[in-house]
PDB file of C-alpha atoms in Angstrom:
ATOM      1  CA  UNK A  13      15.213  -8.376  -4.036  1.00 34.00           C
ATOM      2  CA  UNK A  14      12.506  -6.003  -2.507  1.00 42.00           C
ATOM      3  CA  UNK A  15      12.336  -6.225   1.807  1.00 47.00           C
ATOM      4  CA  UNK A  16       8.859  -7.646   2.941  1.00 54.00           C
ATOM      5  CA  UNK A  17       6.926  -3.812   3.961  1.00 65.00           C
ATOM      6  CA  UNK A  18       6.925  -3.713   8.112  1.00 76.00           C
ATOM      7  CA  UNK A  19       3.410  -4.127   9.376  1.00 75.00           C
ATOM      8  CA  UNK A  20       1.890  -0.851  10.627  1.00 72.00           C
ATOM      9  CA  UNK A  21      -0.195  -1.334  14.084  1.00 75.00           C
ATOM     10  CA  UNK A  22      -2.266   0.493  16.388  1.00 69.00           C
ATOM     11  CA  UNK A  23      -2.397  -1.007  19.315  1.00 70.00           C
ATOM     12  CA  UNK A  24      -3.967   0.936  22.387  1.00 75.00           C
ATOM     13  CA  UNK A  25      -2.407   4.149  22.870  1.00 89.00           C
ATOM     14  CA  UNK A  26       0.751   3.835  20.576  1.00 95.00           C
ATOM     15  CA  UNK A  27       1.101   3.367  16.375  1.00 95.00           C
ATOM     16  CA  UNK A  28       3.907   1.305  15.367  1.00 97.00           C
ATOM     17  CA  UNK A  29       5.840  -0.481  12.743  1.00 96.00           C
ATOM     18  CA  UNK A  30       7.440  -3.701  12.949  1.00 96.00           C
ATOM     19  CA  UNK A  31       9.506  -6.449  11.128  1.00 96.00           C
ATOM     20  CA  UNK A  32      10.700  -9.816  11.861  1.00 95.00           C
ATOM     21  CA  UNK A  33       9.510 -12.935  14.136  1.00 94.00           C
ATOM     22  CA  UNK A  34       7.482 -11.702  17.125  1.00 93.00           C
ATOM     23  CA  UNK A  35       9.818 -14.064  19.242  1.00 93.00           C
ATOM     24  CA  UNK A  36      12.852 -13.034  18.329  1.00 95.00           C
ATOM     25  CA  UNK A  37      14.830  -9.998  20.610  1.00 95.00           C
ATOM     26  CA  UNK A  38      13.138  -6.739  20.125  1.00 97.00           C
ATOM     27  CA  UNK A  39      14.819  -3.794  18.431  1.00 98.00           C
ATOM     28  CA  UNK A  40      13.421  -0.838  19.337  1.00 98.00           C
ATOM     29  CA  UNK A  41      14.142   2.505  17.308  1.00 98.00           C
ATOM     30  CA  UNK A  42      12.235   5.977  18.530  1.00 98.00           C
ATOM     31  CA  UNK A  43      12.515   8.857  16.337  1.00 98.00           C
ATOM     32  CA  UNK A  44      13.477  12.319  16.913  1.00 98.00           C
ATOM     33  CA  UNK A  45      11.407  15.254  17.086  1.00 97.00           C
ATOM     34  CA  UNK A  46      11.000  15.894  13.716  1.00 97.00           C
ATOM     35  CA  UNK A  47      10.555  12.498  12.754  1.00 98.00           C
ATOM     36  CA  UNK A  48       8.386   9.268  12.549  1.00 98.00           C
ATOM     37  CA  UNK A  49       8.146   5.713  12.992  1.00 98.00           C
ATOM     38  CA  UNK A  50       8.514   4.955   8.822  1.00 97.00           C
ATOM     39  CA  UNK A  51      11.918   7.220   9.523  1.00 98.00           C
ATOM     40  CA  UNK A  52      13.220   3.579  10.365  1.00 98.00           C
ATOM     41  CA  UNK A  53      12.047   1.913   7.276  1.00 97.00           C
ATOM     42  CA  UNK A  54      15.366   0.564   5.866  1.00 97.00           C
ATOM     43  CA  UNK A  55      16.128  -0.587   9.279  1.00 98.00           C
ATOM     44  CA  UNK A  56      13.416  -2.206   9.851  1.00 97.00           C
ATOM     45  CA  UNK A  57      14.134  -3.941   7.187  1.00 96.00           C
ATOM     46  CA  UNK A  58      17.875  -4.570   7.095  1.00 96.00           C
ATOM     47  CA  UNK A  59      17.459  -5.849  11.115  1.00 97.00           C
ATOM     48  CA  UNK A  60      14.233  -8.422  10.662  1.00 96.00           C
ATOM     49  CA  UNK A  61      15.907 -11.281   9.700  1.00 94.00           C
ATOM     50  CA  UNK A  62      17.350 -11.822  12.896  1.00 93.00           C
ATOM     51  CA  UNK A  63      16.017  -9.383  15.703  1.00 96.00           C
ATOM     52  CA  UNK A  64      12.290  -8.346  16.019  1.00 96.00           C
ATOM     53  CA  UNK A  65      12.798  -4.845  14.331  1.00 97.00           C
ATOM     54  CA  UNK A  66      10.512  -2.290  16.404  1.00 97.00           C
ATOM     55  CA  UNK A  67       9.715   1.642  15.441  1.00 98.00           C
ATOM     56  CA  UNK A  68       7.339   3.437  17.569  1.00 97.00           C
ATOM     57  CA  UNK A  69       5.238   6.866  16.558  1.00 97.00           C
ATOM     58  CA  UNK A  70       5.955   9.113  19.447  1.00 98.00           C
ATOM     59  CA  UNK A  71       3.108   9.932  21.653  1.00 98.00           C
ATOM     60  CA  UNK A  72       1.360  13.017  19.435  1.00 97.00           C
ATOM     61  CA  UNK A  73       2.615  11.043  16.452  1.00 97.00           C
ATOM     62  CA  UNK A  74       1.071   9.347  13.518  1.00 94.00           C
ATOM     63  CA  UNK A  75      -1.578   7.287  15.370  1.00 92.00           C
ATOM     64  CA  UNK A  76       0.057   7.350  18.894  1.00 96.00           C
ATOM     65  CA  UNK A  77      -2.473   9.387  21.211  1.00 95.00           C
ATOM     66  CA  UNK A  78      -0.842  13.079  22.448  1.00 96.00           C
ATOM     67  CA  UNK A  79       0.738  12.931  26.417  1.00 96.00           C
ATOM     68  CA  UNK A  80      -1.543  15.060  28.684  1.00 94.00           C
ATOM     69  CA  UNK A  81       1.716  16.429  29.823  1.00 95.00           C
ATOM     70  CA  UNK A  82       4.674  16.270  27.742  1.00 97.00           C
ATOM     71  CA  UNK A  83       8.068  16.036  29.391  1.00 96.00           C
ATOM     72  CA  UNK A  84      10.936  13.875  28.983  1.00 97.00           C
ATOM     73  CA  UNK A  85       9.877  11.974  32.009  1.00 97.00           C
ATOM     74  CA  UNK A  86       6.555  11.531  31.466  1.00 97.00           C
ATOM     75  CA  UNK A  87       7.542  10.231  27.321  1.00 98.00           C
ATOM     76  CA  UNK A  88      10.250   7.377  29.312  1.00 97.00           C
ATOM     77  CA  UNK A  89       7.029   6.383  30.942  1.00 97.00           C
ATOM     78  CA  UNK A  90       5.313   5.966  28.213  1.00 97.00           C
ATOM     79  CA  UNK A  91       8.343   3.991  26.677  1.00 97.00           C
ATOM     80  CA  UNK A  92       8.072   1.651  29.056  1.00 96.00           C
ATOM     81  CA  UNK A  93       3.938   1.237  28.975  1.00 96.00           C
ATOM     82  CA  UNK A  94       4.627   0.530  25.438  1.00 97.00           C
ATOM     83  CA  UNK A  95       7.196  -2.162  26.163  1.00 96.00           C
ATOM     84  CA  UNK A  96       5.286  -3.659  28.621  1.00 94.00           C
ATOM     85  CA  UNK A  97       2.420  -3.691  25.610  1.00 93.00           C
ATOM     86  CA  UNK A  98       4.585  -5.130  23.321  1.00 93.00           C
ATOM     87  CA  UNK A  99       5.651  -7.923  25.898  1.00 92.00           C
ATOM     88  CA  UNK A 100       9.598  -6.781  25.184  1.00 91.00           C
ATOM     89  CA  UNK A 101      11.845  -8.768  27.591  1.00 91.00           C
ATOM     90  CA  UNK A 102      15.178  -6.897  27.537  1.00 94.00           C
ATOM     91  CA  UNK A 103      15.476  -5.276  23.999  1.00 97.00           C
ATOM     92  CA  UNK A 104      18.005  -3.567  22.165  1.00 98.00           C
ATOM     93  CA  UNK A 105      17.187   0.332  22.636  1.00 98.00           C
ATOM     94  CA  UNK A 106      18.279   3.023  19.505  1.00 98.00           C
ATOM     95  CA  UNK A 107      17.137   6.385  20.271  1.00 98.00           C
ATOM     96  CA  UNK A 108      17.703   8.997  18.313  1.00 98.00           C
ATOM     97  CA  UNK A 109      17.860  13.132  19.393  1.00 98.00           C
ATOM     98  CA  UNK A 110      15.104  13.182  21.964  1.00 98.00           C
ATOM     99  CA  UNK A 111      14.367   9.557  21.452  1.00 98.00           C
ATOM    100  CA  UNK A 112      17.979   9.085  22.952  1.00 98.00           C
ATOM    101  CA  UNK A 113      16.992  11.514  25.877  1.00 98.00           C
ATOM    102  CA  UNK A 114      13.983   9.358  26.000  1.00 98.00           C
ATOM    103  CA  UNK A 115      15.790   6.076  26.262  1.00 98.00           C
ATOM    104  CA  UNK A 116      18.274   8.190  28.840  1.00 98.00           C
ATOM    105  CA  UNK A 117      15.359   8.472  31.263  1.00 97.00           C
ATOM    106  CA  UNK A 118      13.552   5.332  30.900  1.00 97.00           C
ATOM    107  CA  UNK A 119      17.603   3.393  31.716  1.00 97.00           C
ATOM    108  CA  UNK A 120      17.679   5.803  34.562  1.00 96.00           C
ATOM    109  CA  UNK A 121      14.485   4.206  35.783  1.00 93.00           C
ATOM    110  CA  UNK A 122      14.930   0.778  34.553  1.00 90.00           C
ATOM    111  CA  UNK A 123      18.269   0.036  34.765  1.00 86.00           C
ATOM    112  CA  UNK A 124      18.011  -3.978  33.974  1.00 86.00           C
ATOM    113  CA  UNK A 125      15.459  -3.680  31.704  1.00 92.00           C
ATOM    114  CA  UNK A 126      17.226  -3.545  28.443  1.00 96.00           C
ATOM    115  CA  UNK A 127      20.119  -6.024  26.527  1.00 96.00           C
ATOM    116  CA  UNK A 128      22.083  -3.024  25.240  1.00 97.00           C
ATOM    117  CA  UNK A 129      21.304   0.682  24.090  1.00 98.00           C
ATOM    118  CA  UNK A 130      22.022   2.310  21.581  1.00 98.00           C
ATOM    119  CA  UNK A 131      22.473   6.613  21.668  1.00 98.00           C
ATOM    120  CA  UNK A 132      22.345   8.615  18.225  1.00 98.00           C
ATOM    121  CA  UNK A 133      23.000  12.077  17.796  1.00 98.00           C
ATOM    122  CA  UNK A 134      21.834  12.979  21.496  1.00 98.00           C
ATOM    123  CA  UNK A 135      23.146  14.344  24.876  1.00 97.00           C
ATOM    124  CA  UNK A 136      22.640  13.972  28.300  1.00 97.00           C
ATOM    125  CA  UNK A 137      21.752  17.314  28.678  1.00 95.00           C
ATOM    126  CA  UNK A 138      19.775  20.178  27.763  1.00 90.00           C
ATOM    127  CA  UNK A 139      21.487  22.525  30.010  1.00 71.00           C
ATOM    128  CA  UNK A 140      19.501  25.144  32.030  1.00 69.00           C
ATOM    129  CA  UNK A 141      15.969  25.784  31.607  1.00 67.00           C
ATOM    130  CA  UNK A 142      16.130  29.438  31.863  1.00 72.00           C
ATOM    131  CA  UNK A 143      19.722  29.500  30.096  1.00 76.00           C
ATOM    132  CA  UNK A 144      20.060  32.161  26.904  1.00 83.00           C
ATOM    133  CA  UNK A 145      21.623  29.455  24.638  1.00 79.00           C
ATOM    134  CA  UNK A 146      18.182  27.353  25.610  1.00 81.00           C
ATOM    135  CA  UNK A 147      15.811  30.379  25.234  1.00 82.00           C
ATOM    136  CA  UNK A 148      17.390  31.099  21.671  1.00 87.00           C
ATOM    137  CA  UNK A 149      17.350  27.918  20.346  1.00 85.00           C
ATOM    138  CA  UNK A 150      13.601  27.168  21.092  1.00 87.00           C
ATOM    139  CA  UNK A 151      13.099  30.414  19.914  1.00 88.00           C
ATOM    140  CA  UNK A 152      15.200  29.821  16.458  1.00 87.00           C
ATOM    141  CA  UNK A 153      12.502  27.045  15.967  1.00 89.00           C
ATOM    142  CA  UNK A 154       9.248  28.308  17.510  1.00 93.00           C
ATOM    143  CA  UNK A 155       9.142  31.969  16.380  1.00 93.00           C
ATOM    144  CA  UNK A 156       8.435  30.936  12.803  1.00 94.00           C
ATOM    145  CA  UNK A 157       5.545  29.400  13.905  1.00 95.00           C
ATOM    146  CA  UNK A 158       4.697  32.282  15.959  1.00 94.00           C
ATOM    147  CA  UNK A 159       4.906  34.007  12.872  1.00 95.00           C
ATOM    148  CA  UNK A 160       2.022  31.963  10.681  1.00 96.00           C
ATOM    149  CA  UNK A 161       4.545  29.493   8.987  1.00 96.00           C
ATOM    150  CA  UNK A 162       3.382  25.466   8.867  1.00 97.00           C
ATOM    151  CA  UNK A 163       5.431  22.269   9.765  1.00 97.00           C
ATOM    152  CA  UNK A 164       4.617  21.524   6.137  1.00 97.00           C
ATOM    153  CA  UNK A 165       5.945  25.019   4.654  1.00 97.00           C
ATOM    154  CA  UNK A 166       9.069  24.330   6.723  1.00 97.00           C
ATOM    155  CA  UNK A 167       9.725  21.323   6.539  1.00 97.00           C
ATOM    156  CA  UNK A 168      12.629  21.657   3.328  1.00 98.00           C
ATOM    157  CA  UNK A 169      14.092  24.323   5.390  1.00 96.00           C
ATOM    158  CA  UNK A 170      14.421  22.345   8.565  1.00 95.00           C
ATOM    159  CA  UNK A 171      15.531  19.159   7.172  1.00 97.00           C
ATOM    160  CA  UNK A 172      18.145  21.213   4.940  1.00 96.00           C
ATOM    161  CA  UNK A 173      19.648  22.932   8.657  1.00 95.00           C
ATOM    162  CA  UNK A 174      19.841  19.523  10.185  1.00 96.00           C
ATOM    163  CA  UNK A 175      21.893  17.574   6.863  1.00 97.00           C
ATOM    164  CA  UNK A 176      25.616  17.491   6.051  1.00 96.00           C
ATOM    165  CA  UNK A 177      27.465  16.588   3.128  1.00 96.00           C
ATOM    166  CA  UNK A 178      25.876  14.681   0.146  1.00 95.00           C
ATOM    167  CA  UNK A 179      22.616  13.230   2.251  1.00 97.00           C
ATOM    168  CA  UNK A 180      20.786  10.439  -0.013  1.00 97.00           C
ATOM    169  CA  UNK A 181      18.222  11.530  -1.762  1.00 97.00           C
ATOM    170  CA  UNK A 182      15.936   9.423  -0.789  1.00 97.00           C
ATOM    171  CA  UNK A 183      16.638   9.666   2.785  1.00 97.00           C
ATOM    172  CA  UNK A 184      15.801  13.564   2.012  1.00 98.00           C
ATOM    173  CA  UNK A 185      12.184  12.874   0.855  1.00 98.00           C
ATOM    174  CA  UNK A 186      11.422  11.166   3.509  1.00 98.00           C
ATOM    175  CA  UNK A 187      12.754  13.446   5.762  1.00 98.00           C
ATOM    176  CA  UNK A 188      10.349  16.065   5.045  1.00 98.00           C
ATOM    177  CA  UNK A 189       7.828  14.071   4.533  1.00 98.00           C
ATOM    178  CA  UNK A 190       8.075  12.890   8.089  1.00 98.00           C
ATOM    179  CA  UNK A 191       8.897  16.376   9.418  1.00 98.00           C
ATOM    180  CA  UNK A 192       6.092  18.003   7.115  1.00 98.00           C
ATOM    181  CA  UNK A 193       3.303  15.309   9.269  1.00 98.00           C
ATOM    182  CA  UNK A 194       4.551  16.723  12.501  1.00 98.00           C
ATOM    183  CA  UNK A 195       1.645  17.877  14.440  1.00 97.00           C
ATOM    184  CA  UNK A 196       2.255  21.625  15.009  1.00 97.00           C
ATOM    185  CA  UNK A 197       0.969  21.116  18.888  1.00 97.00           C
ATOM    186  CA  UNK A 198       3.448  18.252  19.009  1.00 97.00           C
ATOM    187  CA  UNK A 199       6.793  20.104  17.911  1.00 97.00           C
ATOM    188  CA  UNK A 200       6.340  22.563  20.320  1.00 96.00           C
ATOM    189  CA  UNK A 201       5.582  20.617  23.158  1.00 96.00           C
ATOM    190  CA  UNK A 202       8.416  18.287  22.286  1.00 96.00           C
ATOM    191  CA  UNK A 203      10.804  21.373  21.923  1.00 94.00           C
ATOM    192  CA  UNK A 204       9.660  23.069  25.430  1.00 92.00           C
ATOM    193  CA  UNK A 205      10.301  19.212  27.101  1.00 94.00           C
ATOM    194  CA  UNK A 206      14.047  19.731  26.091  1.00 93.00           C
ATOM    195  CA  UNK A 207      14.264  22.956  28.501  1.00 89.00           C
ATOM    196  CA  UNK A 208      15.712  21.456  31.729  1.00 85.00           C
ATOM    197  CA  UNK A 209      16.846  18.176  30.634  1.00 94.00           C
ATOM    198  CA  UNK A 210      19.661  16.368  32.237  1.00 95.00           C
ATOM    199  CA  UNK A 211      21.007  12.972  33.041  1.00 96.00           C
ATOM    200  CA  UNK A 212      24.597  13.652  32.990  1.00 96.00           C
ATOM    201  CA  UNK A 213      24.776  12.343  36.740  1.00 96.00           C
ATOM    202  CA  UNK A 214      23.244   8.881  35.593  1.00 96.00           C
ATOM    203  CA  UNK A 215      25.399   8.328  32.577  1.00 97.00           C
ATOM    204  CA  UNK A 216      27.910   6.734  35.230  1.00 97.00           C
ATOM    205  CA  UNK A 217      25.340   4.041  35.784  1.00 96.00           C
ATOM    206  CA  UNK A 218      24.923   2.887  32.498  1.00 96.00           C
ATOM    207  CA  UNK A 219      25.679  -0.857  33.242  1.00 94.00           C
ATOM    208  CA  UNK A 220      24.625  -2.328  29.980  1.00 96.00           C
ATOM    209  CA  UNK A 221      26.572  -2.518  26.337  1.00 96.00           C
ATOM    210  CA  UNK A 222      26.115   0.960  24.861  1.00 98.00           C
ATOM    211  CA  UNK A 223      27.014   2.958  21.311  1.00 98.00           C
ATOM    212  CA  UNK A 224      27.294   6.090  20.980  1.00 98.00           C
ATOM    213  CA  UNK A 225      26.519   7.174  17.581  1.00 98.00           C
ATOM    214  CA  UNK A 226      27.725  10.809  15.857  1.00 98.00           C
ATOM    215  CA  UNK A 227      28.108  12.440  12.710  1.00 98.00           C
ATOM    216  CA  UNK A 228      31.197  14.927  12.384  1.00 98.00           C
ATOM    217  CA  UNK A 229      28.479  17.716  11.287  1.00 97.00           C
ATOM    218  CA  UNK A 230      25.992  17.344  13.510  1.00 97.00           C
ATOM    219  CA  UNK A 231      25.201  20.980  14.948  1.00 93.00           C
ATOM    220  CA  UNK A 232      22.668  19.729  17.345  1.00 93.00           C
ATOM    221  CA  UNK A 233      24.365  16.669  19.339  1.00 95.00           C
ATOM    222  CA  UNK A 234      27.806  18.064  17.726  1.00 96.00           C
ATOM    223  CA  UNK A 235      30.533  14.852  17.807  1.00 98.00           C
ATOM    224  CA  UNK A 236      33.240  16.218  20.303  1.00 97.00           C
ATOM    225  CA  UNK A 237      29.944  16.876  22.638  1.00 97.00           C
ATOM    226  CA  UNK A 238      29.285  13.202  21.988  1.00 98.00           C
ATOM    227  CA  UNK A 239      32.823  12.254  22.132  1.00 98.00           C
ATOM    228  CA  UNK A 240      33.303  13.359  25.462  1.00 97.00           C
ATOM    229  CA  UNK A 241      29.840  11.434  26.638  1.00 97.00           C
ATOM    230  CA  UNK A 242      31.124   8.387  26.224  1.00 98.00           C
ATOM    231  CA  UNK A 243      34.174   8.848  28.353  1.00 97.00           C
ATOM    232  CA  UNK A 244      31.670   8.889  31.776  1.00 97.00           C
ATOM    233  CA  UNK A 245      29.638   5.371  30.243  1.00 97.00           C
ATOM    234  CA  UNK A 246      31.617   2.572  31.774  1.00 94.00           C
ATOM    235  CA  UNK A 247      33.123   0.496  28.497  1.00 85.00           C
ATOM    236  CA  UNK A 248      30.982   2.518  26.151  1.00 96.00           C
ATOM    237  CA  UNK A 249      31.379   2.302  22.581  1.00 97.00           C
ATOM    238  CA  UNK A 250      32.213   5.448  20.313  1.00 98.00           C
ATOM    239  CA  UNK A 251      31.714   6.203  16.337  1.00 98.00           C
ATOM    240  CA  UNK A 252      31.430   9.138  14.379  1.00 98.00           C
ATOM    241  CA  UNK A 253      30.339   8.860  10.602  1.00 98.00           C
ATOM    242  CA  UNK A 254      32.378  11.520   8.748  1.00 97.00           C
ATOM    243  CA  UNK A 255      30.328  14.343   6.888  1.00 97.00           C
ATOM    244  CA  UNK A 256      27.247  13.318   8.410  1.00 98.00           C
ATOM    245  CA  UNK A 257      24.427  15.866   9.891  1.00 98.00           C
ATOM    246  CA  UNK A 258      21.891  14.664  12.472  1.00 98.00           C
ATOM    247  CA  UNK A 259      19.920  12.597  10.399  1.00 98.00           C
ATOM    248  CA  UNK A 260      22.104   9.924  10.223  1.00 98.00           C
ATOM    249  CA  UNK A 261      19.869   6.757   9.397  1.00 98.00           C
ATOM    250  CA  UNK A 262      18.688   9.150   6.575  1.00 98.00           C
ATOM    251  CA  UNK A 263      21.461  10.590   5.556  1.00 98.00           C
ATOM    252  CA  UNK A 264      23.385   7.819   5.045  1.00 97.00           C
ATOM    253  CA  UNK A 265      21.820   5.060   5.934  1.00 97.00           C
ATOM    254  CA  UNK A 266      24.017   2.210   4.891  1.00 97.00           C
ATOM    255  CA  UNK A 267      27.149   3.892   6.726  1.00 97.00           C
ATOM    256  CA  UNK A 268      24.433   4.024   9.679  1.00 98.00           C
ATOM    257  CA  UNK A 269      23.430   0.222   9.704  1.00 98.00           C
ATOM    258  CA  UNK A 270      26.887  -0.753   9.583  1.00 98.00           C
ATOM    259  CA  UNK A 271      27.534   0.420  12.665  1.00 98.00           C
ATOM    260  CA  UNK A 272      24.892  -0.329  14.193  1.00 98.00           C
ATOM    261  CA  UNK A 273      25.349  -3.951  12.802  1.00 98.00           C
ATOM    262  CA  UNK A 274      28.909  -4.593  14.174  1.00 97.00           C
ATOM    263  CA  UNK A 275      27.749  -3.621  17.453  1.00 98.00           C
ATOM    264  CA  UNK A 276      24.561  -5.564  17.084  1.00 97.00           C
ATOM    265  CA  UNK A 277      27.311  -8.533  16.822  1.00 95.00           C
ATOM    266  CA  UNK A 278      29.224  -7.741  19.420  1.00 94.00           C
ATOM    267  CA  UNK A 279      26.486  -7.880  21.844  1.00 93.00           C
ATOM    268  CA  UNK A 280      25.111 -10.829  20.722  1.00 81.00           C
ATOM    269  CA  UNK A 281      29.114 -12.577  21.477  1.00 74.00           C
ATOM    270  CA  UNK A 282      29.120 -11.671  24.952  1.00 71.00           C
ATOM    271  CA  UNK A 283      25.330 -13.030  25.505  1.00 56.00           C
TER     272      UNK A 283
END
C-alpha cells in the first residue's frame, strides 16, 4: 500500500514538506548540507500516522529564501522563526550533520522549547576556526569548485565519499539528486558556517530526552566521536547502525526509522 505524498508548502520565508494531522506533535527533521527537505520522504511517511511529520528546506534551499548572513547562529534563529510559523508547541527535533548543529544552537537558546531531540551523524564541535584540520577540510570541498566543477557534476562523487557499505539504491538517487539541487552559493556558505562551531560546553544542559544517532562508517561525525558525546548529555541515549556512512536515513533507511521509532516510544511513556 502506497504512503499518501507529504504536502509541499511555501509559507513566508521557508519551503517545507509535511505529513500527518496538523494537531498532532510536530516532528521536525532538517537536512544536512548536502541535502533537502524530500531527503525525509520515507519518514515523513513512516511517522504521519501518529506525529505531525515536519521537513524543512534550509534557508538557501529549495524554496526557503537565502540568510543575509549565514552562520550557525543566525540558521537556529531561523529554526525557531519557522517554529513559531508553524505554531509547533514543543516538538520532537531530528537534525542531521549541520541540521544537528542547528538544533544544538537553537536548545542552547531555547532550552524548554522542545519534547525531545534527536542528534544524527553530528558533533558539538567544529573545532578551531583557523585550525589546519578545518582549513583542509573546507578546502577538500571548496577547491573543486574553485576549480570550475558544479554541485551537479559532483554530486555522484560526493554522495559516494559520504556512503558505507551496501547503501539502498534508492536512497542513492535521491541523494544526488538532492545534493546535485544544492545552490552553489549555499554549499559554501553552509561549509564556511561550520568554521568555529562549538557547543560542547552546553551539551551538559541538555535537559530533555535525547538520541544520539551514528553509523560505524561515518568519516564526518565518526561513531567513537559520537560515542563519547553522549557521555556529557545527562541520560542520553546512544546507537550506532553498523556499516552505515553519514547518510543514514538514506542509506538505510529502515535500520534508521527503527531507531528512531523505539525512541519515539519511549518518549511518548514517560509523557
Amino acid at each position: 500500500m502506497s504512503q499518501p505524498a507529504p504536502m509541499i508548502t511555501k509559507d513566508g520565508r521557508f519551503a517545507y514538506e509535511a505529513a500527518g494531522d496538523p494537531d498532532a506533535t510536530p516532528l521536525i527533521f532538517l537536512h544536512g548540507i548536502g541535502g533537502a527537505a524530500r531527503a525525509w520522504r520515507q519518514q515523513l511517511a513512516g511517522f504521519s500516522s501518529e506525529l505531525r511529520a515536519i521537513a524543512w528546506d534550509m534557508p538557501g534551499y529549495g524554496g526557503s529564501a537565502p540568510l543575509a548572513s549565514v552562520s550557525i547562529a543566525a540558521l537556529a534563529d531561523a529554526l525557531q522563526q519557522f517554529i513559531e510559523q508553524l505554531g509547533a508547541t514543543t516538538p520532537i527535533l531530528v537534525g542531521h550533520s549541520i541540521g544537528g548543529m542547528i538544533v544544538q544552537k537553537w536548545l542552547a537558546q531555547s532550552p524548554k522549547l522542545a519534547r525531545a531531540i534527536v542528534l544524527a551523524q553530528t558533533s558539538p564541535a567544529f573545532g578551531k576556526a583557523d585550525g589546519d584540520w578545518q582549513k583542509s577540510f573546507i578546502a577538500a570541498r571548496l577547491g573543486p569548485l574553485d576549480r570550475g566543477e558544479t554541485m551537479k557534476s559532483l554530486a555522484p562523487s560526493l554522495v559516494k565519499e559520504l556512503v558505507g557499505d551496501d547503501p539502498d539504491p534508492k536512497g542513492m538517487e535521491l541523494a544526488r539528486e538532492c545534493m546535485a539541487s544544492v545552490p552553489e552559493a549555499s554549499y559554501r556558505a553552509m561549509m564556511l558556517a561550520l568554521m568555529g562551531f562549538d557547543q560542547r560546553s552546553t551539551l551538559k544542559d541538555i535537559s530533555v530526552p535525547t538520541l544520539l544517532l551514528s553509523g560505524s562508517k561515518d568519516n564526518n561525525a565518526p561513531a567513537p566521536m559520537m560515542a563519547k558525546t553522549a557521555t556529557f548529555i545527562p541520560s542520553a541515549e546512544y546507537v550506532e547502525l553498523a556499516g552505515v556512512g553519514h547518510l543514514a536515513n538514506l542509506e538505510r533507511p529502515d535500520a534508521f526509522d527503527e531507531a528512531l521509532g523505539r525512541f519515539l516510544n519511549s518518549v511518548a511513556t514517560k509523557t
